[in-house]
XYZ file of C-alpha atoms in Angstrom:
712
model
C -161.085 200.222 -141.629
C -163.091 197.800 -143.718
C -162.464 194.142 -144.305
C -163.435 191.927 -147.170
C -166.015 189.174 -146.934
C -165.051 186.101 -144.948
C -163.877 183.262 -147.191
C -166.277 180.343 -147.336
C -165.354 176.688 -147.521
C -167.605 174.379 -149.509
C -167.798 170.779 -148.361
C -168.176 167.887 -150.773
C -171.838 167.207 -151.317
C -171.626 163.828 -149.596
C -170.422 165.629 -146.462
C -173.246 168.131 -146.461
C -175.030 168.510 -143.109
C -178.214 167.863 -145.033
C -177.071 164.316 -145.631
C -175.061 163.688 -142.486
C -177.270 165.170 -139.758
C -180.455 163.697 -138.297
C -183.049 166.305 -139.240
C -186.844 165.971 -139.387
C -186.830 164.809 -143.003
C -190.294 166.150 -143.732
C -188.895 169.682 -143.713
C -186.134 168.826 -146.202
C -187.740 166.237 -148.456
C -188.069 168.647 -151.393
C -184.398 169.597 -151.234
C -183.248 165.962 -150.911
C -185.387 164.972 -153.878
C -183.931 167.831 -155.943
C -180.448 166.559 -155.054
C -181.457 163.085 -156.199
C -182.704 164.570 -159.474
C -179.789 166.890 -160.278
C -176.682 166.189 -158.139
C -173.594 164.818 -159.804
C -174.047 161.031 -159.618
C -171.046 160.231 -157.483
C -171.241 156.994 -155.431
C -170.577 158.867 -152.179
C -173.472 161.249 -152.775
C -175.720 158.401 -153.851
C -174.830 156.411 -150.726
C -175.677 159.371 -148.509
C -179.058 159.857 -150.175
C -179.862 156.170 -149.814
C -179.255 156.335 -146.060
C -182.273 158.586 -145.599
C -184.802 156.257 -143.996
C -187.877 158.438 -143.646
C -190.453 156.422 -145.663
C -191.895 159.300 -147.621
C -188.554 160.914 -148.334
C -186.774 157.675 -149.232
C -189.526 156.665 -151.647
C -189.398 159.995 -153.471
C -185.586 159.926 -153.569
C -185.631 156.392 -154.995
C -188.158 157.402 -157.624
C -186.056 160.413 -158.619
C -182.925 158.297 -158.920
C -184.782 155.578 -160.806
C -185.878 158.103 -163.383
C -182.357 159.358 -164.107
C -180.748 158.186 -167.313
C -177.269 159.614 -166.593
C -176.233 157.276 -163.795
C -172.902 155.568 -164.587
C -172.558 151.771 -164.148
C -171.008 152.030 -160.661
C -173.849 154.275 -159.429
C -176.487 152.073 -161.051
C -175.039 149.012 -159.361
C -175.084 150.730 -155.979
C -178.671 151.891 -156.493
C -179.961 148.476 -157.549
C -178.134 146.767 -154.692
C -179.968 148.912 -152.148
C -183.261 149.255 -154.021
C -183.748 146.084 -156.118
C -187.415 147.035 -156.545
C -186.529 149.910 -158.898
C -187.545 148.710 -162.350
C -185.971 151.347 -164.588
C -182.558 151.249 -162.841
C -182.581 147.450 -162.927
C -183.428 147.446 -166.611
C -180.609 149.866 -167.396
C -178.145 147.731 -165.414
C -179.364 144.632 -167.294
C -178.837 146.360 -170.623
C -175.306 147.300 -169.618
C -174.527 143.689 -168.671
C -176.132 142.259 -171.853
C -175.469 144.793 -174.629
C -176.681 142.402 -177.349
C -179.726 141.247 -175.366
C -178.680 137.586 -175.361
C -179.368 135.832 -172.068
C -180.565 139.072 -170.463
C -182.101 138.628 -167.024
C -183.298 141.248 -164.535
C -182.706 138.856 -161.669
C -179.104 138.329 -162.767
C -178.553 142.110 -162.808
C -179.909 142.366 -159.259
C -177.667 139.485 -158.179
C -174.526 141.163 -159.573
C -175.475 144.420 -157.825
C -175.986 142.566 -154.553
C -172.686 140.722 -154.958
C -170.898 144.044 -155.427
C -172.403 145.807 -152.392
C -174.683 143.607 -150.249
C -173.510 139.992 -150.774
C -175.381 138.823 -147.700
C -178.656 139.411 -149.599
C -177.788 137.203 -152.595
C -180.347 134.462 -153.268
C -178.126 131.372 -153.304
C -180.929 129.159 -154.595
C -180.926 131.211 -157.801
C -177.158 130.709 -158.176
C -177.685 127.005 -158.847
C -180.359 127.521 -161.486
C -179.969 126.988 -165.222
C -181.168 130.565 -165.800
C -178.246 131.915 -163.784
C -175.772 129.728 -165.715
C -177.127 130.932 -169.050
C -176.920 134.572 -167.952
C -173.403 134.133 -166.543
C -172.260 132.792 -169.909
C -173.880 135.617 -171.880
C -172.964 138.565 -169.608
C -170.268 140.955 -170.839
C -167.107 139.920 -168.909
C -165.582 143.383 -169.209
C -168.664 144.921 -167.590
C -168.650 142.224 -164.908
C -165.032 143.192 -164.193
C -166.004 146.885 -164.039
C -168.975 146.370 -161.734
C -167.246 143.870 -159.429
C -163.778 145.434 -159.675
C -163.830 147.073 -156.216
C -164.749 143.711 -154.696
C -162.030 141.845 -156.620
C -159.279 144.418 -156.115
C -159.868 144.852 -152.408
C -156.861 143.430 -150.547
C -159.099 142.322 -147.687
C -160.667 138.876 -147.732
C -164.025 138.195 -149.317
C -166.873 137.622 -146.905
C -168.407 134.170 -146.830
C -171.499 135.118 -148.901
C -169.377 137.079 -151.400
C -166.930 134.212 -151.780
C -169.720 131.703 -152.337
C -171.572 133.905 -154.838
C -168.412 134.771 -156.763
C -167.487 131.090 -156.841
C -170.898 130.213 -158.263
C -170.525 132.895 -160.934
C -167.085 131.669 -161.982
C -168.231 128.034 -161.959
C -171.194 128.909 -164.130
C -168.944 130.659 -166.638
C -166.534 127.695 -166.697
C -169.418 125.245 -167.127
C -170.509 127.175 -170.201
C -167.002 126.686 -171.679
C -166.499 130.396 -172.087
C -163.123 131.829 -172.891
C -161.055 132.766 -169.833
C -161.083 136.552 -169.472
C -159.464 139.132 -167.245
C -162.576 138.998 -165.066
C -162.278 135.243 -164.584
C -158.605 135.565 -163.649
C -159.269 138.433 -161.241
C -162.158 136.557 -159.629
C -160.096 133.391 -159.217
C -157.249 135.425 -157.713
C -159.620 137.059 -155.207
C -160.986 133.671 -154.158
C -157.471 132.234 -153.893
C -156.404 135.191 -151.775
C -159.418 134.651 -149.535
C -158.776 130.933 -149.175
C -155.130 131.575 -148.409
C -155.974 134.296 -145.910
C -158.465 132.136 -144.059
C -156.058 129.245 -143.698
C -153.287 131.643 -142.623
C -155.686 133.149 -140.108
C -156.404 129.666 -138.779
C -152.655 129.021 -138.652
C -152.020 132.280 -136.793
C -154.873 131.520 -134.398
C -153.204 128.180 -133.657
C -149.938 129.861 -132.648
C -150.428 130.251 -128.912
C -151.765 126.709 -128.485
C -148.968 125.158 -130.565
C -146.193 126.988 -128.756
C -147.745 126.110 -125.414
C -147.828 122.424 -126.413
C -144.198 122.528 -127.606
C -143.138 124.261 -124.405
C -144.203 121.180 -122.449
C -141.252 119.360 -124.058
C -138.735 122.234 -123.947
C -138.741 123.066 -120.262
C -141.196 125.907 -121.013
C -138.594 127.594 -123.245
C -140.443 129.264 -126.107
C -138.019 131.327 -128.212
C -137.067 128.552 -130.645
C -140.720 127.523 -130.994
C -141.681 131.127 -131.722
C -139.075 131.347 -134.465
C -140.185 128.004 -135.929
C -143.771 129.209 -136.066
C -142.651 132.445 -137.742
C -140.892 130.342 -140.373
C -144.128 128.396 -140.911
C -146.062 131.609 -141.465
C -143.427 132.961 -143.849
C -143.465 129.748 -145.882
C -147.260 129.611 -146.282
C -147.460 131.498 -149.593
C -150.335 129.530 -151.117
C -153.471 127.913 -149.693
C -151.906 124.473 -150.139
C -148.764 125.556 -148.303
C -150.802 127.247 -145.590
C -152.798 124.053 -145.145
C -149.587 122.036 -144.902
C -148.231 124.502 -142.325
C -151.453 124.309 -140.294
C -151.239 120.524 -140.228
C -147.602 120.756 -139.088
C -148.581 123.156 -136.310
C -151.293 120.789 -135.094
C -148.914 117.811 -135.055
C -145.829 119.595 -133.684
C -146.100 118.568 -130.056
C -146.661 114.889 -130.837
C -143.823 114.861 -133.358
C -141.453 116.480 -130.856
C -142.420 114.046 -128.122
C -141.707 111.152 -130.484
C -138.302 112.559 -131.388
C -139.244 112.834 -135.042
C -139.041 115.605 -137.598
C -142.282 116.894 -139.102
C -142.832 116.444 -142.810
C -141.886 119.838 -144.215
C -140.918 120.882 -147.752
C -139.234 124.093 -146.564
C -135.517 124.036 -145.583
C -135.913 127.131 -143.395
C -138.718 125.477 -141.420
C -136.740 122.254 -141.034
C -133.732 124.214 -139.764
C -135.887 126.061 -137.234
C -137.411 122.759 -136.116
C -133.977 121.387 -135.311
C -133.495 124.457 -133.155
C -136.666 123.454 -131.309
C -135.289 119.962 -130.777
C -132.022 121.524 -129.569
C -134.024 123.497 -127.001
C -135.722 120.264 -125.934
C -132.332 118.580 -125.445
C -131.113 121.585 -123.490
C -134.210 121.446 -121.300
C -133.363 117.873 -120.348
C -130.169 119.149 -118.713
C -132.033 121.767 -116.685
C -132.692 120.760 -113.141
C -136.052 121.168 -111.461
C -134.454 123.993 -109.509
C -135.619 126.536 -112.079
C -139.233 125.437 -111.741
C -139.057 125.849 -107.992
C -137.427 129.260 -108.309
C -140.071 130.358 -110.829
C -142.872 129.301 -108.522
C -141.206 131.019 -105.572
C -140.953 134.248 -107.573
C -144.697 134.439 -108.201
C -145.203 137.031 -105.473
C -143.166 139.367 -103.303
C -142.983 138.953 -99.511
C -145.759 141.523 -99.123
C -148.054 139.631 -101.484
C -147.542 141.755 -104.593
C -147.306 140.014 -107.956
C -144.279 140.324 -110.199
C -144.809 141.246 -113.810
C -144.049 138.075 -115.856
C -141.186 139.807 -117.693
C -139.549 140.627 -114.341
C -140.411 137.343 -112.684
C -137.715 135.518 -114.647
C -135.074 137.902 -113.279
C -136.303 137.319 -109.735
C -136.272 133.551 -110.250
C -132.751 133.754 -111.675
C -131.618 135.861 -108.741
C -133.000 133.329 -106.278
C -131.451 130.384 -108.081
C -127.973 131.908 -108.356
C -127.994 133.327 -104.829
C -128.984 129.948 -103.360
C -126.207 128.270 -105.332
C -123.582 130.689 -103.978
C -124.816 130.425 -100.397
C -124.986 126.634 -100.554
C -121.593 126.171 -102.146
C -119.530 129.085 -100.822
C -121.448 130.548 -97.896
C -119.052 129.135 -95.282
C -115.933 128.613 -97.360
C -113.974 131.598 -96.111
C -112.613 133.673 -98.956
C -115.176 133.466 -101.761
C -114.071 132.520 -105.259
C -113.818 135.012 -108.093
C -116.738 135.376 -110.516
C -114.588 133.535 -113.058
C -114.165 130.544 -110.756
C -117.829 130.520 -109.728
C -119.553 131.002 -113.099
C -117.016 129.799 -115.684
C -114.460 127.382 -114.220
C -116.923 125.472 -112.067
C -119.166 123.314 -114.324
C -122.114 123.444 -111.917
C -122.065 127.232 -111.729
C -121.585 127.576 -115.480
C -124.498 125.236 -116.210
C -126.716 127.079 -113.745
C -125.866 130.429 -115.335
C -126.809 128.994 -118.724
C -130.027 127.583 -117.291
C -131.010 131.055 -116.125
C -129.953 132.592 -119.444
C -132.021 130.078 -121.404
C -135.136 130.938 -119.446
C -134.531 134.656 -119.775
C -134.719 134.267 -123.569
C -138.358 133.225 -123.222
C -139.977 131.207 -120.441
C -143.667 130.510 -121.042
C -143.499 133.280 -123.637
C -142.207 135.864 -121.158
C -138.799 137.477 -121.552
C -137.447 140.675 -120.012
C -135.274 141.124 -123.117
C -138.331 142.162 -125.124
C -139.265 144.957 -122.741
C -136.037 146.434 -121.343
C -132.564 147.239 -122.624
C -129.542 145.822 -120.821
C -128.803 149.025 -118.946
C -132.244 148.897 -117.325
C -131.928 145.173 -116.654
C -128.582 145.693 -114.919
C -130.088 148.491 -112.834
C -132.975 146.175 -111.907
C -130.590 143.421 -110.813
C -128.583 145.808 -108.642
C -131.719 147.324 -107.132
C -133.135 143.858 -106.451
C -129.950 142.857 -104.635
C -130.008 146.067 -102.621
C -133.661 145.573 -101.705
C -133.151 141.936 -100.701
C -130.163 142.781 -98.489
C -128.809 139.279 -98.946
C -125.281 138.749 -97.684
C -123.825 136.912 -100.668
C -120.047 136.363 -100.696
C -118.353 138.606 -103.222
C -121.698 139.724 -104.682
C -121.321 136.654 -106.873
C -125.041 136.451 -107.561
C -125.006 139.936 -109.104
C -122.086 139.046 -111.372
C -123.777 135.798 -112.356
C -127.236 137.211 -113.050
C -125.934 140.102 -115.148
C -123.723 137.682 -117.087
C -126.838 135.516 -117.596
C -128.739 138.532 -118.950
C -125.940 139.187 -121.456
C -125.767 135.515 -122.413
C -129.549 135.443 -122.879
C -129.460 138.520 -125.095
C -126.583 136.939 -127.010
C -128.471 133.694 -127.626
C -131.706 135.471 -128.572
C -129.864 137.585 -131.147
C -127.930 134.557 -132.358
C -131.114 132.552 -132.889
C -132.737 135.345 -134.881
C -129.622 135.973 -136.994
C -130.574 135.573 -140.663
C -127.227 134.191 -141.836
C -125.392 130.967 -141.119
C -122.384 131.362 -138.841
C -118.844 130.298 -139.580
C -116.806 131.703 -136.735
C -113.044 131.699 -136.242
C -111.673 132.705 -132.828
C -108.015 133.315 -132.008
C -106.770 132.872 -128.446
C -103.147 133.948 -127.889
C -101.140 132.155 -125.166
C -97.889 132.684 -123.343
C -97.082 130.773 -120.163
C -100.687 129.607 -119.731
C -100.163 125.930 -118.889
C -101.382 126.341 -115.317
C -104.488 128.222 -116.418
C -105.370 125.488 -118.894
C -105.387 122.827 -116.170
C -108.158 122.297 -113.677
C -107.774 123.885 -110.235
C -106.387 121.592 -107.591
C -103.579 121.124 -105.074
C -100.520 122.924 -106.361
C -102.585 124.649 -109.057
C -105.121 126.580 -107.039
C -105.413 129.270 -109.714
C -106.099 126.784 -112.497
C -109.208 127.588 -114.535
C -109.610 124.640 -116.869
C -109.818 127.518 -119.319
C -110.078 125.627 -122.583
C -112.839 123.343 -121.316
C -114.737 126.368 -120.008
C -114.414 128.259 -123.281
C -115.576 125.269 -125.290
C -118.573 124.859 -122.970
C -119.526 128.545 -123.265
C -119.209 128.515 -127.041
C -121.030 125.189 -127.360
C -123.987 126.505 -125.345
C -124.352 129.292 -127.880
C -123.764 127.248 -131.028
C -126.041 124.378 -129.988
C -129.003 126.715 -130.385
C -128.428 126.449 -134.163
C -127.205 122.903 -134.793
C -127.590 123.086 -138.583
C -125.727 126.207 -139.607
C -123.373 127.310 -136.822
C -119.750 126.209 -136.712
C -116.641 127.597 -135.029
C -112.922 127.051 -134.991
C -110.996 127.866 -131.837
C -107.336 128.509 -132.682
C -104.911 128.691 -129.741
C -101.580 130.271 -130.646
C -98.633 129.769 -128.264
C -95.931 132.441 -128.562
C -93.687 131.083 -125.829
C -90.531 129.390 -127.197
C -90.911 126.481 -124.769
C -94.326 125.572 -126.242
C -95.590 124.474 -122.815
C -98.992 126.118 -123.259
C -99.497 124.458 -126.630
C -98.495 121.058 -125.244
C -100.923 121.401 -122.338
C -103.721 122.612 -124.623
C -103.309 119.607 -126.894
C -103.573 117.245 -123.951
C -106.439 119.136 -122.311
C -108.707 119.742 -125.262
C -112.018 117.998 -125.637
C -114.328 117.697 -128.603
C -117.637 119.108 -129.767
C -119.343 118.462 -133.111
C -119.755 122.158 -133.878
C -116.322 123.298 -132.684
C -112.943 122.561 -134.217
C -109.980 123.007 -131.866
C -106.583 123.909 -133.312
C -103.329 124.567 -131.473
C -100.305 126.253 -133.051
C -96.838 127.203 -131.825
C -95.408 130.388 -133.241
C -92.285 132.051 -131.939
C -91.501 135.570 -133.052
C -89.073 137.748 -131.158
C -90.819 140.992 -132.098
C -94.253 139.772 -131.043
C -96.061 140.363 -127.782
C -99.589 139.034 -128.219
C -100.214 141.161 -131.314
C -98.225 138.913 -133.604
C -100.081 135.808 -132.397
C -103.494 137.415 -132.845
C -102.782 138.853 -136.289
C -101.225 135.621 -137.527
C -104.153 133.623 -136.157
C -106.712 135.951 -137.768
C -104.929 135.551 -141.104
C -105.015 131.752 -140.761
C -108.709 131.685 -139.930
C -109.491 134.139 -142.709
C -107.686 131.860 -145.122
C -109.752 128.933 -143.837
C -112.892 130.687 -145.086
C -114.584 131.779 -141.860
C -116.975 134.660 -142.375
C -116.588 136.150 -138.902
C -113.251 136.393 -137.087
C -112.735 137.181 -133.411
C -110.113 137.087 -130.724
C -110.098 136.984 -126.957
C -107.771 136.171 -124.078
C -107.346 132.720 -122.601
C -108.499 133.822 -119.185
C -112.233 133.612 -118.618
C -112.896 137.301 -118.129
C -114.774 137.502 -121.430
C -117.400 134.723 -121.734
C -117.691 133.354 -125.247
C -121.410 132.785 -124.718
C -121.813 136.562 -125.214
C -120.477 136.471 -128.799
C -124.015 136.677 -130.156
C -123.924 140.370 -129.193
C -120.951 140.892 -131.514
C -122.503 138.913 -134.349
C -125.710 140.948 -134.262
C -123.732 144.199 -134.363
C -121.632 142.925 -137.280
C -124.818 142.225 -139.239
C -125.534 145.950 -139.410
C -124.726 147.639 -142.746
C -121.155 148.923 -142.954
C -119.966 147.260 -139.757
C -116.395 145.962 -139.915
C -115.496 145.494 -136.266
C -117.236 145.165 -132.921
C -115.587 145.820 -129.574
C -116.869 144.049 -126.470
C -116.606 147.123 -124.282
C -116.063 147.166 -120.534
C -116.892 150.867 -120.338
C -120.405 151.324 -121.720
C -123.385 152.102 -119.527
C -124.660 148.584 -120.189
C -121.330 146.938 -119.307
C -120.582 145.285 -115.999
C -117.950 143.603 -113.941
C -114.507 144.708 -115.022
C -113.846 148.004 -113.283
C -114.528 149.079 -109.693
C -117.617 151.244 -109.126
C -115.533 154.389 -109.614
C -114.370 153.179 -113.020
C -110.844 152.592 -114.341
C -107.862 154.200 -112.644
C -106.529 157.561 -113.882
C -103.720 156.036 -115.940
C -106.141 153.786 -117.801
C -108.529 156.639 -118.524
C -105.728 158.849 -119.760
C -104.290 156.139 -121.982
C -107.595 155.195 -123.594
C -108.624 158.778 -124.241
C -105.218 159.669 -125.694
C -105.325 156.627 -127.993
C -108.744 157.654 -129.287
C -107.535 161.213 -129.857
C -104.434 160.159 -131.758
C -106.183 157.659 -134.027
C -109.498 159.439 -134.472
C -111.365 156.495 -132.975
C -114.835 156.868 -131.540
C -114.980 153.974 -129.097
C -114.920 153.783 -125.320
C -112.684 150.737 -124.934
C -110.175 150.343 -127.791
C -107.959 147.979 -125.776
C -110.636 145.434 -124.826
C -109.575 141.873 -125.542
C -112.922 140.760 -126.942
C -113.384 141.846 -130.555
C -114.983 140.453 -133.707
C -114.624 141.360 -137.384
C -116.134 140.583 -140.736
C -113.882 138.623 -143.062
C -114.323 141.268 -145.764
C -113.102 144.055 -143.482
C -110.103 142.051 -142.271
C -109.148 141.173 -145.823
C -108.473 144.864 -146.421
C -107.077 145.760 -143.004
C -104.750 142.912 -142.014
C -102.003 143.611 -144.574
C -101.775 147.202 -143.320
C -101.223 146.372 -139.632
C -97.552 146.101 -138.674
C -97.633 146.534 -134.879
C -97.191 143.082 -133.293
C -97.031 144.213 -129.693
C -99.687 145.044 -127.094
C -100.963 148.071 -128.998
C -101.731 146.085 -132.155
C -105.495 146.269 -131.724
C -105.665 150.063 -131.781
C -103.874 150.027 -135.140
C -106.265 147.371 -136.430
C -109.295 149.448 -135.393
C -107.790 152.618 -136.855
C -107.111 150.951 -140.206
C -110.641 149.543 -140.331
C -112.148 152.951 -139.560
C -109.907 154.636 -142.143
C -111.046 152.181 -144.832
C -114.688 153.169 -144.337
C -115.874 150.444 -141.970
C -117.905 151.137 -138.850
C -116.300 150.200 -135.541
C -119.193 149.387 -133.224
C -119.313 148.522 -129.524
C -121.461 146.270 -127.384
C -121.525 146.272 -123.620
C -120.385 143.002 -122.078
C -120.532 141.490 -118.599
C -117.012 140.492 -117.601
C -116.472 137.671 -115.116
C -113.894 139.610 -113.170
C -113.357 140.823 -109.647
C -111.585 144.068 -109.054
C -109.142 143.847 -106.140
C -108.272 147.126 -104.482
C -104.590 147.848 -104.173
C -101.971 150.541 -104.684
C -102.549 152.494 -107.854
C -99.787 152.071 -110.374
C -99.165 152.559 -114.059
C -98.429 149.369 -115.975
C -94.828 149.421 -117.124
C -95.783 149.114 -120.787
C -98.429 151.852 -121.030
C -95.996 154.596 -122.045
C -94.394 152.442 -124.716
C -97.836 151.411 -125.918
C -98.892 155.036 -126.185
C -95.757 155.904 -128.137
C -96.625 153.041 -130.466
C -100.112 154.465 -130.907
C -98.601 157.821 -131.850
C -96.394 156.075 -134.394
C -99.484 154.305 -135.769
C -101.216 157.645 -136.291
C -98.202 158.992 -138.186
C -97.694 155.802 -140.179
C -101.270 155.795 -141.448
C -101.329 159.559 -142.007
C -104.144 160.134 -139.536
C -102.862 163.661 -138.918
C -102.909 163.768 -135.113
C -101.127 167.149 -135.286
C -104.143 168.659 -137.040
C -106.720 167.674 -134.413
C -107.217 168.717 -130.836
C -105.518 166.158 -128.575
C -105.715 167.678 -125.073
C -105.107 164.451 -123.155
C -102.174 163.433 -125.334
C -100.735 166.951 -124.887
C -101.196 166.664 -121.115
C -99.306 163.355 -120.994
C -96.462 164.685 -123.139
C -96.187 167.791 -120.998
C -96.032 165.665 -117.821
C -93.403 163.386 -119.339
C -95.207 160.091 -118.729
C -98.551 158.522 -117.940
C -97.488 157.974 -114.353
C -96.675 161.649 -113.921
C -99.872 162.787 -115.637
C -102.060 160.437 -113.627
C -100.494 161.521 -110.325
C -102.231 164.861 -110.697
C -106.015 165.387 -110.516
C -107.549 163.734 -113.558
C -110.911 164.834 -114.909
C -111.272 162.671 -117.987
C -114.350 160.854 -119.161
C -113.793 158.734 -122.204
C -116.217 160.144 -124.697
C -115.755 159.506 -128.409
C -114.156 162.469 -130.120
C -116.743 164.275 -132.251
C -116.280 163.970 -135.979
């Protein structure tokens, strides 16, 4: 069997081993000279030939190239730049630059060649001579543009010598009152780009120092300062603006210390600066406890050093654990996480202190390196490793809630849009919860004050463009909750508190929420939300919802208790069998793809609610599944975020809530009413419940259900 000849691959001449390998040039001089005489005059080939440094070979190659009359302008320029002693090449380049012979100058031709390729060799004394000015006026501007085009069109900055030489050339042309040409415009643009880039580079180089100086006045919190500096960089579109931004960066620390606002022509920068001042005010409320905890977390007991991104978590752990031990270590039955971290002002403030520092302390934040699932695992592992005996594991609840609050605030601060938020809170028989705990009202939560404080902590990060309305809707005919809320409410400049009484016999929470959402939508809020009056769902985590709603197509966001990055609501084994069965059956019937459709912590865009609200007719406890189903059916995405609930699960006899079966029947009616065709999809859990006769009966048997969104 015979085979054909092996195919050969020919390299470009500039890549030839002859030109790219260190050979004894004496053996190849003749071939290199022949290449110089006859090779296609491409710049790459010419550059390779000019790199040959053997004296004898390089001289012969230069002579061969100098003798060629077919070199194009770009090749001539390259040749003269590297061998300005070549007379014929220089003369040809001069003739190209001065086609009519007026003002022709060999030295000017060499200078242009050097400017194009070796600007560091330009004779700057010549640039100030009258001869140079005369030649610059007479030179063909189109040819100047051709020869210097690669230098002018390069997006990188001009070197110092190139910038100076180009500036001298342009000045000489202007001094000769020549007409402005495309070359002059391109040259000016290149110099402007260089000037702008250098000032921006100086501004960027100032970043670390500026943020460090600002951090001295913000309790070492750096996120707001980072965002302000980003706004400065974004605003610096011209050299003048970049210079103004650099001056602002240099003065920032002194201006902040004086309580002033820097002179800035950019609204976005001014808004970000007020966020810096808000961080400074917040830092004033932080005790020195954080500093001590941060210092204590520098090393482990065995002398190892924590990574800075993890050190904040360790400091937060220490701070919260010490608070619990000091306050509740010998108090008998420990409080619930709600009482410790929401109702109690000291605990709530401490949680927010930790959260603030987790957003960026001295430039270090765990949020930038780990997702919440990993952070929660770290917190649990840290607690297990420490083996601290903390009542009720309150420190774990608090630190994970602080992580979520920190993530919420970081996302809220970086949100591109202003925030107009309307939140509905339904009430029925909540007077005791609204009051502070005390004798005769041991279970009081001071719930409204706590919610306002949580929401204010979030909103205060953006004092210019974040506002919220908190609408409490009392469904009880006696109006006791509304009366108590009106007497208990406080005030905050960014939060409007409204209380309404609405009695409807057919309503059971759903009517109050839907009516409240309609009222807030009519008031013009761009984001609507609802939550329960109890403090299970902290409003300081709403930044998670807002960030998810900013994604294209999003119409609703569920604050889920069931995601892998959720914490606090269910026992370690998860929800009881009846709950799992109900939630999975509801998802099957409505075609939903969420893990926690019944969670009482949801947010919506106003545009999505405008379409969905008129179509929701269920005013009872299953109203929210219908709302989600309608939103999904109208093409909106229903997203989920994992939340940290301030809740303690108390073990007790397993039972099915008395309303679950009626709620599930309502869900089935919703599916039929909106023509979601539950009979045409597989609904194994719903079929199991129907076959058993009730949720209680179905859940009394072995249940192997994991709530996984039904595949589309």
